[in-house]
Amino acid sequence: MKYADGKIVALGDRVKLADDANGVVVALIDFKQYLPDFPSSEWKYLKQGVLIKFPSCGVIHYETLVEPDVELIERS
């Protein structure tokens, strides 16, 4: 999966959505990669996509596309 600017989404990326600049990519479901606090056993019902945790709105699942408003700030 890619961001709107064409960069590939990576586990641990720090991202921004609107005013929330503290989002973190916590899972790459297609690649079975999960941060330790987000074990696959809790998310295996999802078949594809990425999970991004934002302090202001919680965990958001993007199944096929990351919305254009999500911007990469920093790689982990």
Tab-separated table of N, CA and C in Angstrom:
chain	number	residue	atom	x	y	z
A	1	MET	N	0.852	-1.164	0.000
A	1	MET	CA	0.000	0.000	0.000
A	1	MET	C	0.902	1.232	0.000
A	2	LYS	N	0.403	2.303	-0.601
A	2	LYS	CA	1.186	3.527	-0.729
A	2	LYS	C	0.417	4.734	-0.202
A	3	TYR	N	1.192	5.744	0.188
A	3	TYR	CA	0.618	7.039	0.530
A	3	TYR	C	0.283	7.764	-0.770
A	4	ALA	N	-0.434	8.851	-0.677
A	4	ALA	CA	-0.825	9.618	-1.859
A	4	ALA	C	0.380	10.115	-2.649
A	5	ASP	N	1.519	10.343	-1.972
A	5	ASP	CA	2.712	10.821	-2.675
A	5	ASP	C	3.497	9.698	-3.346
A	6	GLY	N	3.003	8.456	-3.239
A	6	GLY	CA	3.633	7.321	-3.902
A	6	GLY	C	4.599	6.529	-3.048
A	7	LYS	N	4.935	7.015	-1.854
A	7	LYS	CA	5.837	6.283	-0.965
A	7	LYS	C	5.107	5.093	-0.366
A	8	ILE	N	5.828	3.999	-0.202
A	8	ILE	CA	5.256	2.776	0.347
A	8	ILE	C	5.076	2.917	1.856
A	9	VAL	N	3.936	2.463	2.354
A	9	VAL	CA	3.641	2.472	3.792
A	9	VAL	C	4.522	1.410	4.455
A	10	ALA	N	5.184	1.784	5.563
A	10	ALA	CA	6.056	0.863	6.288
A	10	ALA	C	5.656	0.811	7.759
A	11	LEU	N	5.881	-0.335	8.369
A	11	LEU	CA	5.569	-0.524	9.779
A	11	LEU	C	6.362	0.480	10.611
A	12	GLY	N	5.673	1.142	11.537
A	12	GLY	CA	6.310	2.106	12.412
A	12	GLY	C	6.370	3.523	11.873
A	13	ASP	N	5.937	3.734	10.631
A	13	ASP	CA	5.921	5.093	10.081
A	13	ASP	C	5.135	6.014	10.997
A	14	ARG	N	5.648	7.228	11.172
A	14	ARG	CA	4.891	8.260	11.865
A	14	ARG	C	4.176	9.088	10.816
A	15	VAL	N	2.884	9.286	11.009
A	15	VAL	CA	2.069	9.953	9.993
A	15	VAL	C	1.199	11.043	10.607
A	16	LYS	N	0.689	11.880	9.727
A	16	LYS	CA	-0.192	12.983	10.122
A	16	LYS	C	-1.531	12.825	9.416
A	17	LEU	N	-2.603	13.105	10.128
A	17	LEU	CA	-3.953	13.152	9.568
A	17	LEU	C	-4.611	14.390	10.144
A	18	ALA	N	-4.847	15.364	9.291
A	18	ALA	CA	-5.394	16.661	9.728
A	18	ALA	C	-4.477	17.264	10.783
A	19	ASP	N	-5.012	17.569	11.973
A	19	ASP	CA	-4.211	18.192	13.022
A	19	ASP	C	-3.452	17.183	13.878
A	20	ASP	N	-3.701	15.896	13.672
A	20	ASP	CA	-3.062	14.856	14.478
A	20	ASP	C	-1.786	14.381	13.799
A	21	ALA	N	-0.650	14.839	14.295
A	21	ALA	CA	0.640	14.504	13.691
A	21	ALA	C	1.347	13.375	14.436
A	22	ASN	N	0.615	12.615	15.224
A	22	ASN	CA	1.231	11.559	16.026
A	22	ASN	C	0.703	10.168	15.702
A	23	GLY	N	0.257	9.957	14.470
A	23	GLY	CA	-0.200	8.642	14.076
A	23	GLY	C	0.978	7.716	13.833
A	24	VAL	N	0.756	6.416	14.042
A	24	VAL	CA	1.793	5.415	13.824
A	24	VAL	C	1.181	4.234	13.074
A	25	VAL	N	1.887	3.765	12.046
A	25	VAL	CA	1.458	2.556	11.331
A	25	VAL	C	1.790	1.379	12.247
A	26	VAL	N	0.757	0.679	12.724
A	26	VAL	CA	0.954	-0.388	13.703
A	26	VAL	C	0.828	-1.786	13.113
A	27	ALA	N	0.322	-1.885	11.877
A	27	ALA	CA	0.201	-3.203	11.252
A	27	ALA	C	0.160	-3.092	9.742
A	28	LEU	N	0.861	-4.025	9.113
A	28	LEU	CA	0.773	-4.230	7.660
A	28	LEU	C	0.175	-5.619	7.497
A	29	ILE	N	-1.113	-5.677	7.383
A	29	ILE	CA	-1.836	-6.942	7.414
A	29	ILE	C	-1.433	-7.855	6.259
A	30	ASP	N	-1.265	-7.312	5.070
A	30	ASP	CA	-0.903	-8.122	3.903
A	30	ASP	C	0.415	-8.866	4.114
A	31	PHE	N	1.323	-8.268	4.883
A	31	PHE	CA	2.648	-8.842	5.106
A	31	PHE	C	2.784	-9.505	6.476
A	32	LYS	N	1.666	-9.541	7.223
A	32	LYS	CA	1.638	-10.141	8.557
A	32	LYS	C	2.695	-9.528	9.474
A	33	GLN	N	2.805	-8.197	9.410
A	33	GLN	CA	3.728	-7.463	10.261
A	33	GLN	C	2.918	-6.598	11.224
A	34	TYR	N	3.224	-6.747	12.510
A	34	TYR	CA	2.480	-6.049	13.552
A	34	TYR	C	3.440	-5.547	14.617
A	35	LEU	N	3.216	-4.348	15.147
A	35	LEU	CA	3.980	-3.888	16.289
A	35	LEU	C	3.564	-4.728	17.499
A	36	PRO	N	4.449	-4.887	18.484
A	36	PRO	CA	4.166	-5.765	19.631
A	36	PRO	C	2.857	-5.486	20.359
A	37	ASP	N	2.445	-4.244	20.464
A	37	ASP	CA	1.194	-3.926	21.165
A	37	ASP	C	-0.056	-4.225	20.337
A	38	PHE	N	0.125	-4.699	19.118
A	38	PHE	CA	-0.993	-4.997	18.210
A	38	PHE	C	-0.809	-6.397	17.632
A	39	PRO	N	-0.952	-7.437	18.471
A	39	PRO	CA	-0.690	-8.805	18.017
A	39	PRO	C	-1.647	-9.250	16.906
A	40	SER	N	-1.106	-10.061	16.015
A	40	SER	CA	-1.909	-10.543	14.889
A	40	SER	C	-3.152	-11.291	15.353
A	41	SER	N	-3.091	-11.933	16.516
A	41	SER	CA	-4.246	-12.683	17.011
A	41	SER	C	-5.477	-11.803	17.203
A	42	GLU	N	-5.261	-10.517	17.454
A	42	GLU	CA	-6.388	-9.600	17.638
A	42	GLU	C	-6.896	-9.021	16.325
A	43	TRP	N	-6.108	-9.128	15.272
A	43	TRP	CA	-6.456	-8.464	14.021
A	43	TRP	C	-6.544	-9.415	12.834
A	44	LYS	N	-6.375	-10.719	13.064
A	44	LYS	CA	-6.324	-11.669	11.945
A	44	LYS	C	-7.638	-11.779	11.171
A	45	TYR	N	-8.725	-11.311	11.745
A	45	TYR	CA	-9.996	-11.333	11.016
A	45	TYR	C	-9.972	-10.362	9.834
A	46	LEU	N	-9.074	-9.385	9.860
A	46	LEU	CA	-8.915	-8.468	8.726
A	46	LEU	C	-8.025	-9.156	7.695
A	47	LYS	N	-8.396	-9.131	6.464
A	47	LYS	CA	-7.674	-9.888	5.439
A	47	LYS	C	-6.593	-9.090	4.719
A	48	GLN	N	-6.707	-7.763	4.707
A	48	GLN	CA	-5.728	-6.954	3.989
A	48	GLN	C	-5.725	-5.536	4.522
A	49	GLY	N	-4.715	-4.782	4.122
A	49	GLY	CA	-4.660	-3.372	4.464
A	49	GLY	C	-3.636	-3.046	5.523
A	50	VAL	N	-3.796	-1.866	6.109
A	50	VAL	CA	-2.915	-1.380	7.164
A	50	VAL	C	-3.752	-0.853	8.312
A	51	LEU	N	-3.144	-0.829	9.494
A	51	LEU	CA	-3.761	-0.218	10.666
A	51	LEU	C	-2.884	0.948	11.084
A	52	ILE	N	-3.516	2.093	11.304
A	52	ILE	CA	-2.801	3.265	11.773
A	52	ILE	C	-3.492	3.742	13.047
A	53	LYS	N	-2.688	3.929	14.097
A	53	LYS	CA	-3.235	4.394	15.371
A	53	LYS	C	-2.986	5.890	15.494
A	54	PHE	N	-4.066	6.616	15.722
A	54	PHE	CA	-4.019	8.055	15.946
A	54	PHE	C	-4.501	8.346	17.357
A	55	PRO	N	-3.771	9.178	18.121
A	55	PRO	CA	-4.214	9.495	19.478
A	55	PRO	C	-5.622	10.090	19.533
A	56	SER	N	-5.976	10.898	18.553
A	56	SER	CA	-7.269	11.581	18.613
A	56	SER	C	-8.450	10.736	18.149
A	57	CYS	N	-8.213	9.725	17.319
A	57	CYS	CA	-9.355	8.949	16.808
A	57	CYS	C	-9.170	7.437	16.886
A	58	GLY	N	-8.114	6.974	17.509
A	58	GLY	CA	-7.921	5.542	17.679
A	58	GLY	C	-7.327	4.870	16.459
A	59	VAL	N	-7.587	3.573	16.338
A	59	VAL	CA	-7.034	2.772	15.245
A	59	VAL	C	-7.957	2.846	14.038
A	60	ILE	N	-7.373	3.164	12.898
A	60	ILE	CA	-8.137	3.206	11.641
A	60	ILE	C	-7.585	2.127	10.716
A	61	HIS	N	-8.499	1.351	10.149
A	61	HIS	CA	-8.136	0.315	9.187
A	61	HIS	C	-8.350	0.857	7.778
A	62	TYR	N	-7.277	0.873	7.008
A	62	TYR	CA	-7.373	1.232	5.592
A	62	TYR	C	-7.216	-0.066	4.818
A	63	GLU	N	-8.288	-0.489	4.161
A	63	GLU	CA	-8.299	-1.804	3.533
A	63	GLU	C	-7.554	-1.842	2.198
A	64	THR	N	-7.793	-0.863	1.342
A	64	THR	CA	-7.159	-0.898	0.025
A	64	THR	C	-6.383	0.359	-0.315
A	65	LEU	N	-6.779	1.485	0.257
A	65	LEU	CA	-6.110	2.757	-0.002
A	65	LEU	C	-5.986	3.551	1.286
A	66	VAL	N	-4.835	4.212	1.440
A	66	VAL	CA	-4.694	5.156	2.544
A	66	VAL	C	-5.257	6.473	2.037
A	67	GLU	N	-6.131	7.080	2.808
A	67	GLU	CA	-6.759	8.317	2.340
A	67	GLU	C	-5.703	9.384	2.037
A	68	PRO	N	-5.960	10.227	1.061
A	68	PRO	CA	-4.979	11.232	0.631
A	68	PRO	C	-4.536	12.197	1.730
A	69	ASP	N	-5.340	12.371	2.761
A	69	ASP	CA	-5.003	13.292	3.845
A	69	ASP	C	-3.948	12.744	4.804
A	70	VAL	N	-3.624	11.452	4.703
A	70	VAL	CA	-2.596	10.861	5.567
A	70	VAL	C	-1.238	11.147	4.945
A	71	GLU	N	-0.384	11.832	5.706
A	71	GLU	CA	0.935	12.223	5.205
A	71	GLU	C	2.042	11.565	6.033
A	72	LEU	N	3.054	11.034	5.357
A	72	LEU	CA	4.219	10.478	6.039
A	72	LEU	C	5.037	11.627	6.625
A	73	ILE	N	5.358	11.509	7.914
A	73	ILE	CA	6.195	12.500	8.579
A	73	ILE	C	7.612	11.970	8.750
A	74	GLU	N	7.704	10.690	9.195
A	74	GLU	CA	9.017	10.144	9.516
A	74	GLU	C	8.976	8.632	9.479
A	75	ARG	N	10.037	8.028	8.967
A	75	ARG	CA	10.191	6.571	9.007
A	75	ARG	C	10.704	6.187	10.386
A	76	SER	N	10.341	4.997	10.835
A	76	SER	CA	10.802	4.548	12.156
A	76	SER	C	12.256	4.154	12.134
